[in-house]
Short mmCIF file of C-alpha atoms in Angstrom, two decimals:
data_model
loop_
_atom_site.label_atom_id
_atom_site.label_comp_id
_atom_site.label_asym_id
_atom_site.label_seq_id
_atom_site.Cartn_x
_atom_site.Cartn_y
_atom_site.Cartn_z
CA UNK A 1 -15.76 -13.12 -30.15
CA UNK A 2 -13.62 -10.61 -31.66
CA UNK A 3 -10.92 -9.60 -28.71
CA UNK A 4 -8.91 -6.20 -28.95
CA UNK A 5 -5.82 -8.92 -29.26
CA UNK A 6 -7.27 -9.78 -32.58
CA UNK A 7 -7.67 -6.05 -33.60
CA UNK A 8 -3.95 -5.18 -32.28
CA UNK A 9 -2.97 -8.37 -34.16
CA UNK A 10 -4.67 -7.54 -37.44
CA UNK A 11 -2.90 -4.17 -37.20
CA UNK A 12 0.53 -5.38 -36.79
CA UNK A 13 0.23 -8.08 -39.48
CA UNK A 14 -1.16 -5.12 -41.55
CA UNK A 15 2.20 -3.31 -40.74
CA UNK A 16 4.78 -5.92 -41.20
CA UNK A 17 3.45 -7.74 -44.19
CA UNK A 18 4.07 -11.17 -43.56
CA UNK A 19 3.46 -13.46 -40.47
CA UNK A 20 6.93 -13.85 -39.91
CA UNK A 21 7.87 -10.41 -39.08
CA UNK A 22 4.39 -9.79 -36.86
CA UNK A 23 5.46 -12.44 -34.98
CA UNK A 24 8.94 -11.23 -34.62
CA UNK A 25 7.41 -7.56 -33.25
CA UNK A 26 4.89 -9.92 -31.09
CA UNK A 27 7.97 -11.88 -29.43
CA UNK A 28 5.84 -14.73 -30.71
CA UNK A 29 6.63 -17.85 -32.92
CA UNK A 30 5.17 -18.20 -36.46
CA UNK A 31 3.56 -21.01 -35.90
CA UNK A 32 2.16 -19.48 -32.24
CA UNK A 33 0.68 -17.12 -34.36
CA UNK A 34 -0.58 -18.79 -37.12
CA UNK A 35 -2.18 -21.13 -34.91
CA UNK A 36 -3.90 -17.89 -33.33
CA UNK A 37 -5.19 -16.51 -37.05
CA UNK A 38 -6.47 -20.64 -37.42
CA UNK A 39 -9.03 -20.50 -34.75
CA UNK A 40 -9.85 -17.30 -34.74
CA UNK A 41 -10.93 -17.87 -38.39
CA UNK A 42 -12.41 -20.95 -37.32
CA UNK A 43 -14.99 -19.43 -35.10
CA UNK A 44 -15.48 -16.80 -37.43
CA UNK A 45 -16.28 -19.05 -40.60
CA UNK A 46 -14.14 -17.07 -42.79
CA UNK A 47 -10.81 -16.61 -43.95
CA UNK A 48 -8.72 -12.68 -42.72
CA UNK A 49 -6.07 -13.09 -45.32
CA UNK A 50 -4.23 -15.09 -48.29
CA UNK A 51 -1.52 -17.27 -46.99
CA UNK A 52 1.63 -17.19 -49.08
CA UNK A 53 0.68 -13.76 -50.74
CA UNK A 54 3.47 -11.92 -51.51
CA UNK A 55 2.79 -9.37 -50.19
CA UNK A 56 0.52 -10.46 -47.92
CA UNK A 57 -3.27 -9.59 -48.71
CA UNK A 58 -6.10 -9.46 -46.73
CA UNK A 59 -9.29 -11.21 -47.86
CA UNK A 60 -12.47 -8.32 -47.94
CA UNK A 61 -13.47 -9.96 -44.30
CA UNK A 62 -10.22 -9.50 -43.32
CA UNK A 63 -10.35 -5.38 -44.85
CA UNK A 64 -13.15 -5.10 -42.73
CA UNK A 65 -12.09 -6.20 -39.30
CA UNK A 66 -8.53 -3.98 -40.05
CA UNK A 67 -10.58 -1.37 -40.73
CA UNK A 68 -12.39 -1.78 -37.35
CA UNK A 69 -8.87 -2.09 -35.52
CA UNK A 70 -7.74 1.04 -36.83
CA UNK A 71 -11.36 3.16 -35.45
CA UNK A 72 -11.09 0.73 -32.00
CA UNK A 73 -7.55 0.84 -31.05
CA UNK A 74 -7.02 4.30 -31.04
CA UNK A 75 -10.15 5.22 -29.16
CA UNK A 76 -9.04 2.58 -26.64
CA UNK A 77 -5.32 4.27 -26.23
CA UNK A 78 -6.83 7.78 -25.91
CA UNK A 79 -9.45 6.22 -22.85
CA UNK A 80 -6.61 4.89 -20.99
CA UNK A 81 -4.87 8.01 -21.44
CA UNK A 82 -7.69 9.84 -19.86
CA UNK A 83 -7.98 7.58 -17.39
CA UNK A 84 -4.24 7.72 -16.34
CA UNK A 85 -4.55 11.76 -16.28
CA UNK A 86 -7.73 12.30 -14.03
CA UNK A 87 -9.30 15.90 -13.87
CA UNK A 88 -10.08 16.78 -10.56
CA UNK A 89 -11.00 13.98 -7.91
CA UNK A 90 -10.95 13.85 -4.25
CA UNK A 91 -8.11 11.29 -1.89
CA UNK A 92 -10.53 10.33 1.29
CA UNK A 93 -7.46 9.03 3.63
CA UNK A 94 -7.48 7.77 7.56
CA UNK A 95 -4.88 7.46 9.57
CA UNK A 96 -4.61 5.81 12.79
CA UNK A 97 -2.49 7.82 14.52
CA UNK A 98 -1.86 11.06 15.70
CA UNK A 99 2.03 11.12 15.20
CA UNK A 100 1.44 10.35 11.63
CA UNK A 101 0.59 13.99 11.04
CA UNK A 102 4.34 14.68 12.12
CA UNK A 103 5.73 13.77 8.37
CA UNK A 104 2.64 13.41 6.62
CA UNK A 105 1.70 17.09 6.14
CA UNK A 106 5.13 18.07 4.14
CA UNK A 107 4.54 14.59 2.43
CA UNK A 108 1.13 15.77 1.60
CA UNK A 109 2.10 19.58 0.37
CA UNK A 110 5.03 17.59 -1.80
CA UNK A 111 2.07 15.57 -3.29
CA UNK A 112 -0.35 18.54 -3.90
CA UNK A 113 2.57 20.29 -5.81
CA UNK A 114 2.39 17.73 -8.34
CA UNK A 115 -1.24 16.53 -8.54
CA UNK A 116 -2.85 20.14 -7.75
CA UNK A 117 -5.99 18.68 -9.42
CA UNK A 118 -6.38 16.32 -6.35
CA UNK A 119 -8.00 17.68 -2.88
CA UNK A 120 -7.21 15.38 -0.04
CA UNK A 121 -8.89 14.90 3.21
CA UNK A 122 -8.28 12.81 6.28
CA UNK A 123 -9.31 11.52 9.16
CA UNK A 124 -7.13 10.79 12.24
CA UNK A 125 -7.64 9.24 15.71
CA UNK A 126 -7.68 5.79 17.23
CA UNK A 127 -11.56 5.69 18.37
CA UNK A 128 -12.66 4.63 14.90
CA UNK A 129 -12.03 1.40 12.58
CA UNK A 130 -11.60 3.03 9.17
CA UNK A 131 -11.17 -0.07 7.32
CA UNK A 132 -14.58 -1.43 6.98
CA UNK A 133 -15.81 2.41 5.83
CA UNK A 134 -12.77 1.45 3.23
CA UNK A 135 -15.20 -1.37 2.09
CA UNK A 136 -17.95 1.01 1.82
CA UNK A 137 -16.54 3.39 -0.12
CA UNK A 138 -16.36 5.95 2.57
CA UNK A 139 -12.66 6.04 2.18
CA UNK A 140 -9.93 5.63 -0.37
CA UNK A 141 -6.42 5.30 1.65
CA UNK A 142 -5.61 3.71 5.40
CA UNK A 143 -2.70 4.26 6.47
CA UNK A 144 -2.46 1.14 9.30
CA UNK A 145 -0.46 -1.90 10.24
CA UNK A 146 -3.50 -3.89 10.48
CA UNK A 147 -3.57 -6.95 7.98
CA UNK A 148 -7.38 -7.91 7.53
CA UNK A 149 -7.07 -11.05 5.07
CA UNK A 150 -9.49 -11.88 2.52
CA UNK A 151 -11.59 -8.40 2.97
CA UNK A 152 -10.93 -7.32 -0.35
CA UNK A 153 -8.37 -5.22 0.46
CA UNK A 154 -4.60 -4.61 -1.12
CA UNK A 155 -1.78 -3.67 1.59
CA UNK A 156 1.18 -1.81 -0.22
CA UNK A 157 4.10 -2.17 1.91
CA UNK A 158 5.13 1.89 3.25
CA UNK A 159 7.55 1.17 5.88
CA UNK A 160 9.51 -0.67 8.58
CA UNK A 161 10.12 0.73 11.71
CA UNK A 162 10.77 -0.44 15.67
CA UNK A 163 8.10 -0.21 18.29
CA UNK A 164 10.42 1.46 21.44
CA UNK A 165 9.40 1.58 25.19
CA UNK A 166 9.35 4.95 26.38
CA UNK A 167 10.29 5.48 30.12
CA UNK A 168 10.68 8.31 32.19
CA UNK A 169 14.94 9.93 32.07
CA UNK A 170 14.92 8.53 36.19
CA UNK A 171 12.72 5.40 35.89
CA UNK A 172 14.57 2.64 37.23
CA UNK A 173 14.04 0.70 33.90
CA UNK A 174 16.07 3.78 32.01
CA UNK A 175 18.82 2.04 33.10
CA UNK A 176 17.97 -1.60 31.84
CA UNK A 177 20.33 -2.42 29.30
CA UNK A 178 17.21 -4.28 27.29
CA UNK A 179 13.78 -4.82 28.61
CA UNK A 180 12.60 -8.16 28.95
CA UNK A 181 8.69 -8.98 29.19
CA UNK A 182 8.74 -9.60 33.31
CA UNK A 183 10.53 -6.12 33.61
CA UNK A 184 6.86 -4.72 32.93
CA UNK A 185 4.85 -6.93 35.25
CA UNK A 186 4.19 -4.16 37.96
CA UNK A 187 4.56 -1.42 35.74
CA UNK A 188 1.23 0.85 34.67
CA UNK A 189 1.05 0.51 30.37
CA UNK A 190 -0.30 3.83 28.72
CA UNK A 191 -2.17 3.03 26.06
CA UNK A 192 -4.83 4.41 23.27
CA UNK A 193 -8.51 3.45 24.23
CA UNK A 194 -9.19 0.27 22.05
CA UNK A 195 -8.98 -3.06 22.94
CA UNK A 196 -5.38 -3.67 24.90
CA UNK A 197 -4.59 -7.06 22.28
CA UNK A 198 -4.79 -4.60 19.36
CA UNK A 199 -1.08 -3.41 20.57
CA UNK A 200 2.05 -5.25 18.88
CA UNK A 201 3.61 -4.79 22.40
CA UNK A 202 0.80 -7.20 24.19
CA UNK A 203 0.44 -9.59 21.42
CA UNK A 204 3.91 -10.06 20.23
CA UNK A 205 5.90 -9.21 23.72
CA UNK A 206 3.89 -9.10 27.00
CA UNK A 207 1.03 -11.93 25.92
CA UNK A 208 3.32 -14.48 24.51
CA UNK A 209 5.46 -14.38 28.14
CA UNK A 210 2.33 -14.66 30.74
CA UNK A 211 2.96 -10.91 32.05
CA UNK A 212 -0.59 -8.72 32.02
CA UNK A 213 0.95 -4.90 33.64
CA UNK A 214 -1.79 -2.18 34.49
CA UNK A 215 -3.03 -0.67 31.61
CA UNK A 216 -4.87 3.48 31.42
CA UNK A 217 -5.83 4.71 28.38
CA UNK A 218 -4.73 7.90 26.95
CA UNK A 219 -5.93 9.35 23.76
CA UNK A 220 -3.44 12.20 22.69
CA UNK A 221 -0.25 11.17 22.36
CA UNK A 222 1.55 14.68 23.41
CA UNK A 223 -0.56 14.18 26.41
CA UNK A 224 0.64 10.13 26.97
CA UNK A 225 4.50 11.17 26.45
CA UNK A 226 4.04 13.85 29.19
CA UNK A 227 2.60 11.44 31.57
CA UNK A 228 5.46 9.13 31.09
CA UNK A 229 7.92 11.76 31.85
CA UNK A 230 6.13 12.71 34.96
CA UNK A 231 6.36 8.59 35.88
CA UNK A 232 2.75 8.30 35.77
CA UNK A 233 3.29 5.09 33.61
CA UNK A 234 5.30 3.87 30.33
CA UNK A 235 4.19 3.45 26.65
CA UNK A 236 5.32 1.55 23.46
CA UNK A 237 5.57 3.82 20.24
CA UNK A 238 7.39 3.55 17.18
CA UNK A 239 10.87 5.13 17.36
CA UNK A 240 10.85 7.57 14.79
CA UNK A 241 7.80 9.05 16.67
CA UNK A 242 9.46 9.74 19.84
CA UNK A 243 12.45 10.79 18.38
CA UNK A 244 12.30 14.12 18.82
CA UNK A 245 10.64 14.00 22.28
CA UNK A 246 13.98 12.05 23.37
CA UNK A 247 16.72 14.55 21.81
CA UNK A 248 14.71 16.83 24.13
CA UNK A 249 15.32 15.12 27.31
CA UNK A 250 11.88 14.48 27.70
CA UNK A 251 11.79 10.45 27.86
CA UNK A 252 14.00 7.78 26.74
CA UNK A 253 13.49 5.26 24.21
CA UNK A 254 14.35 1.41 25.40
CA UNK A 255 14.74 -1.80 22.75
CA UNK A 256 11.98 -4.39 24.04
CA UNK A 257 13.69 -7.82 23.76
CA UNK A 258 15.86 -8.07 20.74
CA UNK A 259 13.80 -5.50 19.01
CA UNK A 260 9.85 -5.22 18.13
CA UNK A 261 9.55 -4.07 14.21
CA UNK A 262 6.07 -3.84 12.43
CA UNK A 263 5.28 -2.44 9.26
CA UNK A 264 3.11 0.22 8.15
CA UNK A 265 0.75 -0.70 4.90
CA UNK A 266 -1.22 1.90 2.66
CA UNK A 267 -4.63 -0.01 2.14
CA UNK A 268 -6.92 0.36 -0.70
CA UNK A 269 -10.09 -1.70 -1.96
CA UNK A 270 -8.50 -4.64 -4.27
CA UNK A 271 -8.22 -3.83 -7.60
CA UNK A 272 -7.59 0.07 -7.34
CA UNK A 273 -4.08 0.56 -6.32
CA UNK A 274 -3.21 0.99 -9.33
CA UNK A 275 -5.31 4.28 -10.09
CA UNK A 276 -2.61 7.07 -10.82
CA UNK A 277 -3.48 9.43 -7.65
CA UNK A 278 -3.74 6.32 -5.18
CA UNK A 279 -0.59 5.15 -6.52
CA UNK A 280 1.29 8.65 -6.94
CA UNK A 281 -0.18 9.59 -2.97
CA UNK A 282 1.22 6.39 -1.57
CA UNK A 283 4.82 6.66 -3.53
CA UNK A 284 4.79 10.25 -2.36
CA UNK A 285 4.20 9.77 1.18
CA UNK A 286 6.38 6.47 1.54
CA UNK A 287 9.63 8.17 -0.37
CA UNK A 288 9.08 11.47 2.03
CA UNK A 289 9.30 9.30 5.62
CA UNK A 290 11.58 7.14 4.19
CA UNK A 291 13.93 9.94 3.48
CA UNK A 292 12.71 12.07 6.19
CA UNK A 293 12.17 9.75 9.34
CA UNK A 294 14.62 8.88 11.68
CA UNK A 295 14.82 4.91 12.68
CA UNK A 296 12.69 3.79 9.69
CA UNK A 297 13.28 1.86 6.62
CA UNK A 298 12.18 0.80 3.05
CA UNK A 299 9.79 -2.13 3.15
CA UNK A 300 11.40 -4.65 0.87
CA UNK A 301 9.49 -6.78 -1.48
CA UNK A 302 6.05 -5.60 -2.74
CA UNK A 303 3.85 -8.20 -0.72
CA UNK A 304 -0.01 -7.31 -0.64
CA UNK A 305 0.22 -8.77 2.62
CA UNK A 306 2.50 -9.12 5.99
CA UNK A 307 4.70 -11.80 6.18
CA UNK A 308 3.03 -14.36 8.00
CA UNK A 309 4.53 -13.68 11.56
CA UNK A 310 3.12 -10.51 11.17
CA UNK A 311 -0.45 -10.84 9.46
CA UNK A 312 -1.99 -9.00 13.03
CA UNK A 313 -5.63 -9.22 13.28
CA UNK A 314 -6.41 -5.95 14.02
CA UNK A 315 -3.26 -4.28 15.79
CA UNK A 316 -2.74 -1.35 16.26
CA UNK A 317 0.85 0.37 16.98
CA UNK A 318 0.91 4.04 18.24
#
């Protein structure tokens, strides 16, 4: 019956003396508040103070509760202190990918200098579906561009970034000035080993134009980038993880039609992206690649979810 509203209430009318100037401090009307003390009294059966009193005075009900506010209140401020400076706790992250651990280990040393009290560990590959042992607990961070809807899961936007085909330096598509879908018909597709429609570049490029190339799956992608050099096939991958592999004269990077972007999301359950070492972890990380990564940029907006071109079920990206 008695909300900690009431109690902060009763405090700051305690403080200012008169209604007029708690409501004032409140950025409430008198009357707004008045109305508040009316039917709170009313379900209480007894009066908290003397109107008109000058100064105001509090009827002996009306001691009591204040006295109550000024035990509660500060208990309450020093518990969500506590709360927002956590003693030692454990990050359980996955990531699903294995270029991620390109920028994400200095973004991870930059977070450990500042939250020492935190271990992390993660979990890396593209064999597994981490979200579901988010659900259970099993985790605390993925790090994906897969938008699961109504899982009870929050998405905070990391970054943007273009999905780039990746040809050999003499493959006759090299010299494509842009690569449309039917360029790709007869050409072999290297790809992680999960389903082929989990890939931005089948559902959003190939799929949508008719064309179905060859497809082998590769599971290391130091291992796929080689094989595309030697022109045992081509591969999709964000930019910024090819990057270097291209200023090597390794590969080269081609735009697919007018350019493929996704978006990569920090999930956590609903309701705890807000806890200080989930939220200070996913800052961290998505200020270090922003500033760090080549070909990527801020995601705007704070959206829980992808914009609706984009909500993917289950894709999957490098």
């Amino acid at each position: 019956m008695i909300e900690l509203k009431h109690l902060k209430t009763l405090q700051a009318l305690s403080q200012y003396g008169s209604l007029a100037a708690t409501a004032t401090h409140l950025h409430q009307t008198q009357s707004a508040l008045s109305h508040q003390f009316s039917d709170l009294e009313h379900r209480l059966g007894f009066r908290l103070f003397v109107r008109k009193s000058q100064p105001l005075r509090f009827t002996p009900q009306g001691e009591v509760l204040l006295q109550l506010a000024q035990q509660v209140l500060p208990l309450v401020k020093d518990a969500i202190r506590v709360c927002n400076e956590p003693g030692v706790c454990a990050l359980r992250i996955a990531i699903e990918c294995h270029s991620c651990i390109q920028w994400l280990t200095p973004a991870l040393q930059q977070f450990r200098q500042t939250w020492p009290q935190v271990s992390v560990d993660f979990k890396s590959g593209v064999t597994f579906d981490p979200q579901p042992e988010l659900l259970s607990r099993e985790l605390d961070i993925v790090m994906t561009s897969d938008i699961l809807p109504d899982q009870g899961i929050h998405y905070t936007p990391m970054f943007d970034y273009e999905v780039k085909l990746i040809v050999a330096n003499d493959h006759p598509l090299a010299k494509r000035p842009h690569i449309e879908p039917h360029d790709l018909a007869d050409e072999t597709l290297l790809i992680y080993p999960v389903q082929r429609d989990r890939f931005d570049v089948w559902r959003h490029f190939l799929q949508p134009a008719g064309v179905s190339p060859n497809v082998k799956n590769v599971d290391n992608t130091l291992i796929l980038i080689q094989m595309v050099a030697a022109k045992m096939g081509i591969a999709a991958l964000p930019h910024w993880a090819v990057d270097s592999f291209e200023k090597q004269g390794l590969v080269k990077t081609k735009t697919l039609g007018s350019g493929l972007w996704s978006r990569l999301y920090a999930a956590c359950r609903e309701g705890e992206q807000r806890q200080p070492a989930i939220e200070a972890f996913t800052e961290t990380t998505t200020d270090h690649a922003v500033e760090n990564l080549s070909y990527v940029k801020a995601a705007k907006g704070s959206n829980a979810y992808a914009p609706k071109e984009k909500q993917l079920s289950g894709s999957i990206l490098w």
